[in-house]
mmCIF file of C-alpha atoms in Angstrom:
data_model
loop_
_atom_site.group_PDB
_atom_site.id
_atom_site.type_symbol
_atom_site.label_atom_id
_atom_site.label_comp_id
_atom_site.label_asym_id
_atom_site.label_seq_id
_atom_site.Cartn_x
_atom_site.Cartn_y
_atom_site.Cartn_z
ATOM 1 C CA ARG A 5 7.081 16.101 7.736
ATOM 2 C CA GLN A 6 5.986 19.979 6.102
ATOM 3 C CA ILE A 7 4.719 18.113 2.806
ATOM 4 C CA PRO A 8 0.706 17.447 4.470
ATOM 5 C CA ALA A 9 0.416 21.624 5.782
ATOM 6 C CA LEU A 10 1.853 22.502 2.496
ATOM 7 C CA LEU A 11 -0.697 20.518 0.290
ATOM 8 C CA GLY A 12 -3.543 21.976 2.556
ATOM 9 C CA SER A 13 -2.382 25.070 2.007
ATOM 10 C CA LEU A 14 -3.019 25.075 -1.672
ATOM 11 C CA PRO A 15 -6.096 26.587 -3.549
ATOM 12 C CA ARG A 16 -8.519 23.403 -4.063
ATOM 13 C CA ALA A 17 -7.850 23.395 -7.744
ATOM 14 C CA LEU A 18 -4.294 23.544 -7.472
ATOM 15 C CA GLN A 19 -4.740 20.831 -5.270
ATOM 16 C CA SER A 20 -5.978 19.013 -7.423
ATOM 17 C CA GLU A 21 -3.427 19.701 -10.444
ATOM 18 C CA VAL A 22 -0.702 18.921 -7.856
ATOM 19 C CA GLU A 23 -2.491 15.388 -7.756
ATOM 20 C CA SER A 24 -2.570 14.061 -11.268
ATOM 21 C CA ARG A 25 0.672 15.173 -11.088
ATOM 22 C CA VAL A 26 2.070 13.424 -8.487
ATOM 23 C CA VAL A 27 -0.010 10.188 -8.980
ATOM 24 C CA SER A 28 1.977 10.804 -13.046
ATOM 25 C CA LEU A 29 5.141 10.942 -11.617
ATOM 26 C CA PHE A 30 4.732 7.871 -8.808
ATOM 27 C CA LYS A 31 3.846 5.926 -11.667
ATOM 28 C CA LYS A 32 6.130 6.750 -13.593
ATOM 29 C CA ALA A 33 8.837 5.616 -10.962
ATOM 30 C CA VAL A 34 7.412 2.536 -10.012
ATOM 31 C CA THR A 35 6.333 0.970 -13.484
ATOM 32 C CA GLY A 36 10.447 2.401 -14.165
ATOM 33 C CA GLY A 37 11.117 -0.465 -11.551
ATOM 34 C CA ASP A 38 13.441 2.885 -9.536
ATOM 35 C CA LEU A 39 11.511 3.688 -6.769
ATOM 36 C CA GLY A 40 14.051 4.620 -4.052
ATOM 37 C CA PRO A 41 14.147 7.258 -0.959
ATOM 38 C CA GLY A 42 14.074 10.517 -3.654
ATOM 39 C CA ASP A 43 10.367 9.899 -3.926
ATOM 40 C CA ARG A 44 9.357 9.327 -0.321
ATOM 41 C CA TRP A 45 7.784 13.161 -1.311
ATOM 42 C CA LEU A 46 5.676 11.411 -4.058
ATOM 43 C CA ILE A 47 4.683 8.512 -1.045
ATOM 44 C CA THR A 48 3.850 11.399 1.345
ATOM 45 C CA SER A 49 2.241 13.319 -0.673
ATOM 46 C CA LEU A 50 -0.431 10.273 -2.184
ATOM 47 C CA GLN A 51 -0.965 9.454 1.484
ATOM 48 C CA VAL A 52 -2.479 13.130 1.844
ATOM 49 C CA PHE A 53 -4.833 12.991 -1.236
ATOM 50 C CA ALA A 54 -5.642 9.647 -0.811
ATOM 51 C CA PRO A 55 -6.532 8.569 -4.652
ATOM 52 C CA ARG A 56 -8.835 6.176 -5.670
ATOM 53 C CA ASN A 57 -7.054 5.268 -8.423
ATOM 54 C CA ILE A 58 -3.382 4.351 -6.523
ATOM 55 C CA GLY A 59 -3.922 0.860 -5.858
ATOM 56 C CA THR A 60 -2.564 -1.314 -8.765
ATOM 57 C CA PRO A 61 0.412 0.688 -8.305
ATOM 58 C CA LEU A 62 1.017 1.309 -4.991
ATOM 59 C CA ALA A 63 0.841 -2.774 -4.937
ATOM 60 C CA ARG A 64 3.263 -3.124 -7.349
ATOM 61 C CA ALA A 65 5.570 -0.456 -5.175
ATOM 62 C CA LEU A 66 5.362 -2.761 -2.052
ATOM 63 C CA ARG A 67 5.943 -5.754 -3.564
ATOM 64 C CA HIS A 68 9.402 -3.610 -4.822
ATOM 65 C CA ALA A 69 9.895 -2.821 -1.571
ATOM 66 C CA ASN A 70 9.467 -6.549 -0.805
ATOM 67 C CA LYS A 71 11.737 -7.778 -3.162
ATOM 68 C CA HIS A 72 14.228 -4.712 -2.271
ATOM 69 C CA GLN A 73 13.689 -4.867 1.075
ATOM 70 C CA GLU A 74 17.604 -5.887 2.275
ATOM 71 C CA SER A 75 18.842 -2.620 0.186
ATOM 72 C CA LEU A 76 15.741 -0.101 -0.128
ATOM 73 C CA CYS A 77 15.625 2.391 2.730
ATOM 74 C CA PRO A 78 12.613 1.096 5.209
ATOM 75 C CA SER A 79 11.091 5.058 5.615
ATOM 76 C CA VAL A 80 9.778 3.746 1.690
ATOM 77 C CA ARG A 81 8.115 0.646 2.723
ATOM 78 C CA ASN A 82 7.082 2.804 5.790
ATOM 79 C CA ARG A 83 5.541 5.402 4.065
ATOM 80 C CA LEU A 84 3.980 2.560 1.193
ATOM 81 C CA LEU A 85 2.642 0.722 3.893
ATOM 82 C CA ARG A 86 0.714 4.203 5.403
ATOM 83 C CA THR A 87 -0.846 5.203 1.923
ATOM 84 C CA ILE A 88 -1.983 1.661 1.685
ATOM 85 C CA GLY A 89 -3.733 2.797 4.649
ATOM 86 C CA GLU A 90 -5.229 5.654 3.397
ATOM 87 C CA THR A 91 -6.479 3.824 0.686
ATOM 88 C CA LEU A 92 -7.270 0.796 1.150
ATOM 89 C CA PRO A 93 -7.039 -1.050 -2.282
ATOM 90 C CA PRO A 94 -7.881 -4.772 -2.213
ATOM 91 C CA GLN A 95 -5.361 -4.738 -4.876
ATOM 92 C CA ALA A 96 -2.475 -4.118 -2.328
ATOM 93 C CA LEU A 97 -4.006 -7.700 -0.625
ATOM 94 C CA PRO A 98 -1.227 -9.947 -2.048
ATOM 95 C CA ALA A 99 1.967 -7.341 -1.070
ATOM 96 C CA LEU A 100 0.953 -7.043 2.107
ATOM 97 C CA ALA A 101 0.559 -10.425 3.060
ATOM 98 C CA GLU A 102 4.204 -10.764 1.576
ATOM 99 C CA THR A 103 4.647 -7.739 3.957
ATOM 100 C CA VAL A 104 3.014 -9.743 6.706
ATOM 101 C CA CYS A 105 4.723 -12.923 6.046
ATOM 102 C CA GLU A 106 8.195 -12.548 4.347
ATOM 103 C CA GLY A 107 9.300 -9.340 5.564
ATOM 104 C CA ASP A 108 12.211 -8.394 7.649
ATOM 105 C CA ASN A 109 10.424 -5.658 9.466
ATOM 106 C CA PRO A 110 8.113 -6.687 12.517
ATOM 107 C CA THR A 111 6.786 -3.061 12.748
ATOM 108 C CA HIS A 112 5.676 -2.961 8.507
ATOM 109 C CA ALA A 113 4.066 -6.562 9.561
ATOM 110 C CA ARG A 114 1.717 -4.979 11.879
ATOM 111 C CA MET A 115 1.223 -2.179 9.707
ATOM 112 C CA ALA A 116 0.346 -4.562 6.856
ATOM 113 C CA LEU A 117 -1.923 -6.498 9.231
ATOM 114 C CA ARG A 118 -3.617 -3.678 10.191
ATOM 115 C CA CYS A 119 -4.043 -2.784 6.486
ATOM 116 C CA ILE A 120 -5.317 -6.171 5.465
ATOM 117 C CA VAL A 121 -8.189 -6.489 8.281
ATOM 118 C CA ARG A 122 -8.773 -2.598 7.437
ATOM 119 C CA ILE A 123 -8.976 -3.720 3.903
ATOM 120 C CA THR A 124 -11.391 -7.290 4.381
ATOM 121 C CA GLU A 125 -13.753 -4.881 6.855
ATOM 122 C CA GLU A 126 -14.098 -1.949 4.776
ATOM 123 C CA ARG A 127 -13.944 -2.818 0.969
ATOM 124 C CA LYS A 128 -16.721 -5.064 -1.109
ATOM 125 C CA ARG A 129 -16.573 -8.232 0.179
ATOM 126 C CA SER A 130 -15.779 -9.999 -3.940
ATOM 127 C CA THR A 131 -13.357 -8.014 -5.056
ATOM 128 C CA VAL A 132 -11.445 -8.618 -1.224
ATOM 129 C CA VAL A 133 -12.145 -12.413 -1.821
ATOM 130 C CA LYS A 134 -11.024 -12.175 -5.494
ATOM 131 C CA GLN A 135 -7.375 -10.263 -4.587
ATOM 132 C CA LEU A 136 -7.528 -12.715 -1.723
ATOM 133 C CA THR A 137 -7.235 -15.785 -3.904
ATOM 134 C CA CYS A 138 -4.055 -13.918 -5.620
ATOM 135 C CA VAL A 139 -2.174 -14.723 -2.308
ATOM 136 C CA PRO A 140 -0.327 -17.739 -2.173
ATOM 137 C CA THR A 141 -1.702 -20.150 -0.648
ATOM 138 C CA HIS A 142 0.998 -20.581 1.578
ATOM 139 C CA HIS A 143 0.866 -17.146 3.110
ATOM 140 C CA ARG A 144 -3.284 -17.314 3.135
ATOM 141 C CA GLN A 145 -2.366 -20.293 5.544
ATOM 142 C CA MET A 146 -0.310 -17.962 7.746
ATOM 143 C CA LEU A 147 -2.222 -15.519 7.642
ATOM 144 C CA ARG A 148 -5.405 -17.085 8.731
ATOM 145 C CA GLU A 149 -3.730 -17.781 12.156
ATOM 146 C CA ALA A 150 -4.030 -14.123 12.159
ATOM 147 C CA LEU A 151 -7.176 -13.317 11.020
ATOM 148 C CA ASP A 152 -10.046 -14.883 10.257
ATOM 149 C CA LEU A 153 -10.348 -15.735 6.755
ATOM 150 C CA ASP A 154 -12.314 -18.727 6.225
ATOM 151 C CA ASP A 155 -15.151 -16.629 6.461
ATOM 152 C CA LEU A 156 -14.635 -14.315 4.299
ATOM 153 C CA MET A 157 -13.410 -17.268 1.662
ATOM 154 C CA ALA A 158 -16.013 -19.558 2.271
ATOM 155 C CA ALA A 159 -18.477 -16.934 0.370
#
């Protein structure tokens, strides 16, 4: 809970240094496949910094959280979804669709659905369409019931 205030109080030059280190540690944890409850501070820090170059690792982390949802602390996925909501990476669309369609937590499903809506509204159309084509067909069909993806996919 103190992370946003602490990071915000750092001098600007130090914020950049800390952001770079946080991104590096997060990418290392995701690549190693051992992202867990001890890394919640990293995810919260990413939410504060909202770096642009973190989309693919966030998507991988959310896929990991979805795959291990029975054993992983729910706050990890919650923080990932909040961070995705701040950064809006189109690369996360397939993992978000998985969270909506196969997740075990209705709150996370709603958060993921809101992220999908914001990404489709605020990110470059061609990039969004490209990422939506990576969403499995059965997930796209389920999402169509909740969202109007037809106009977007028709392009």
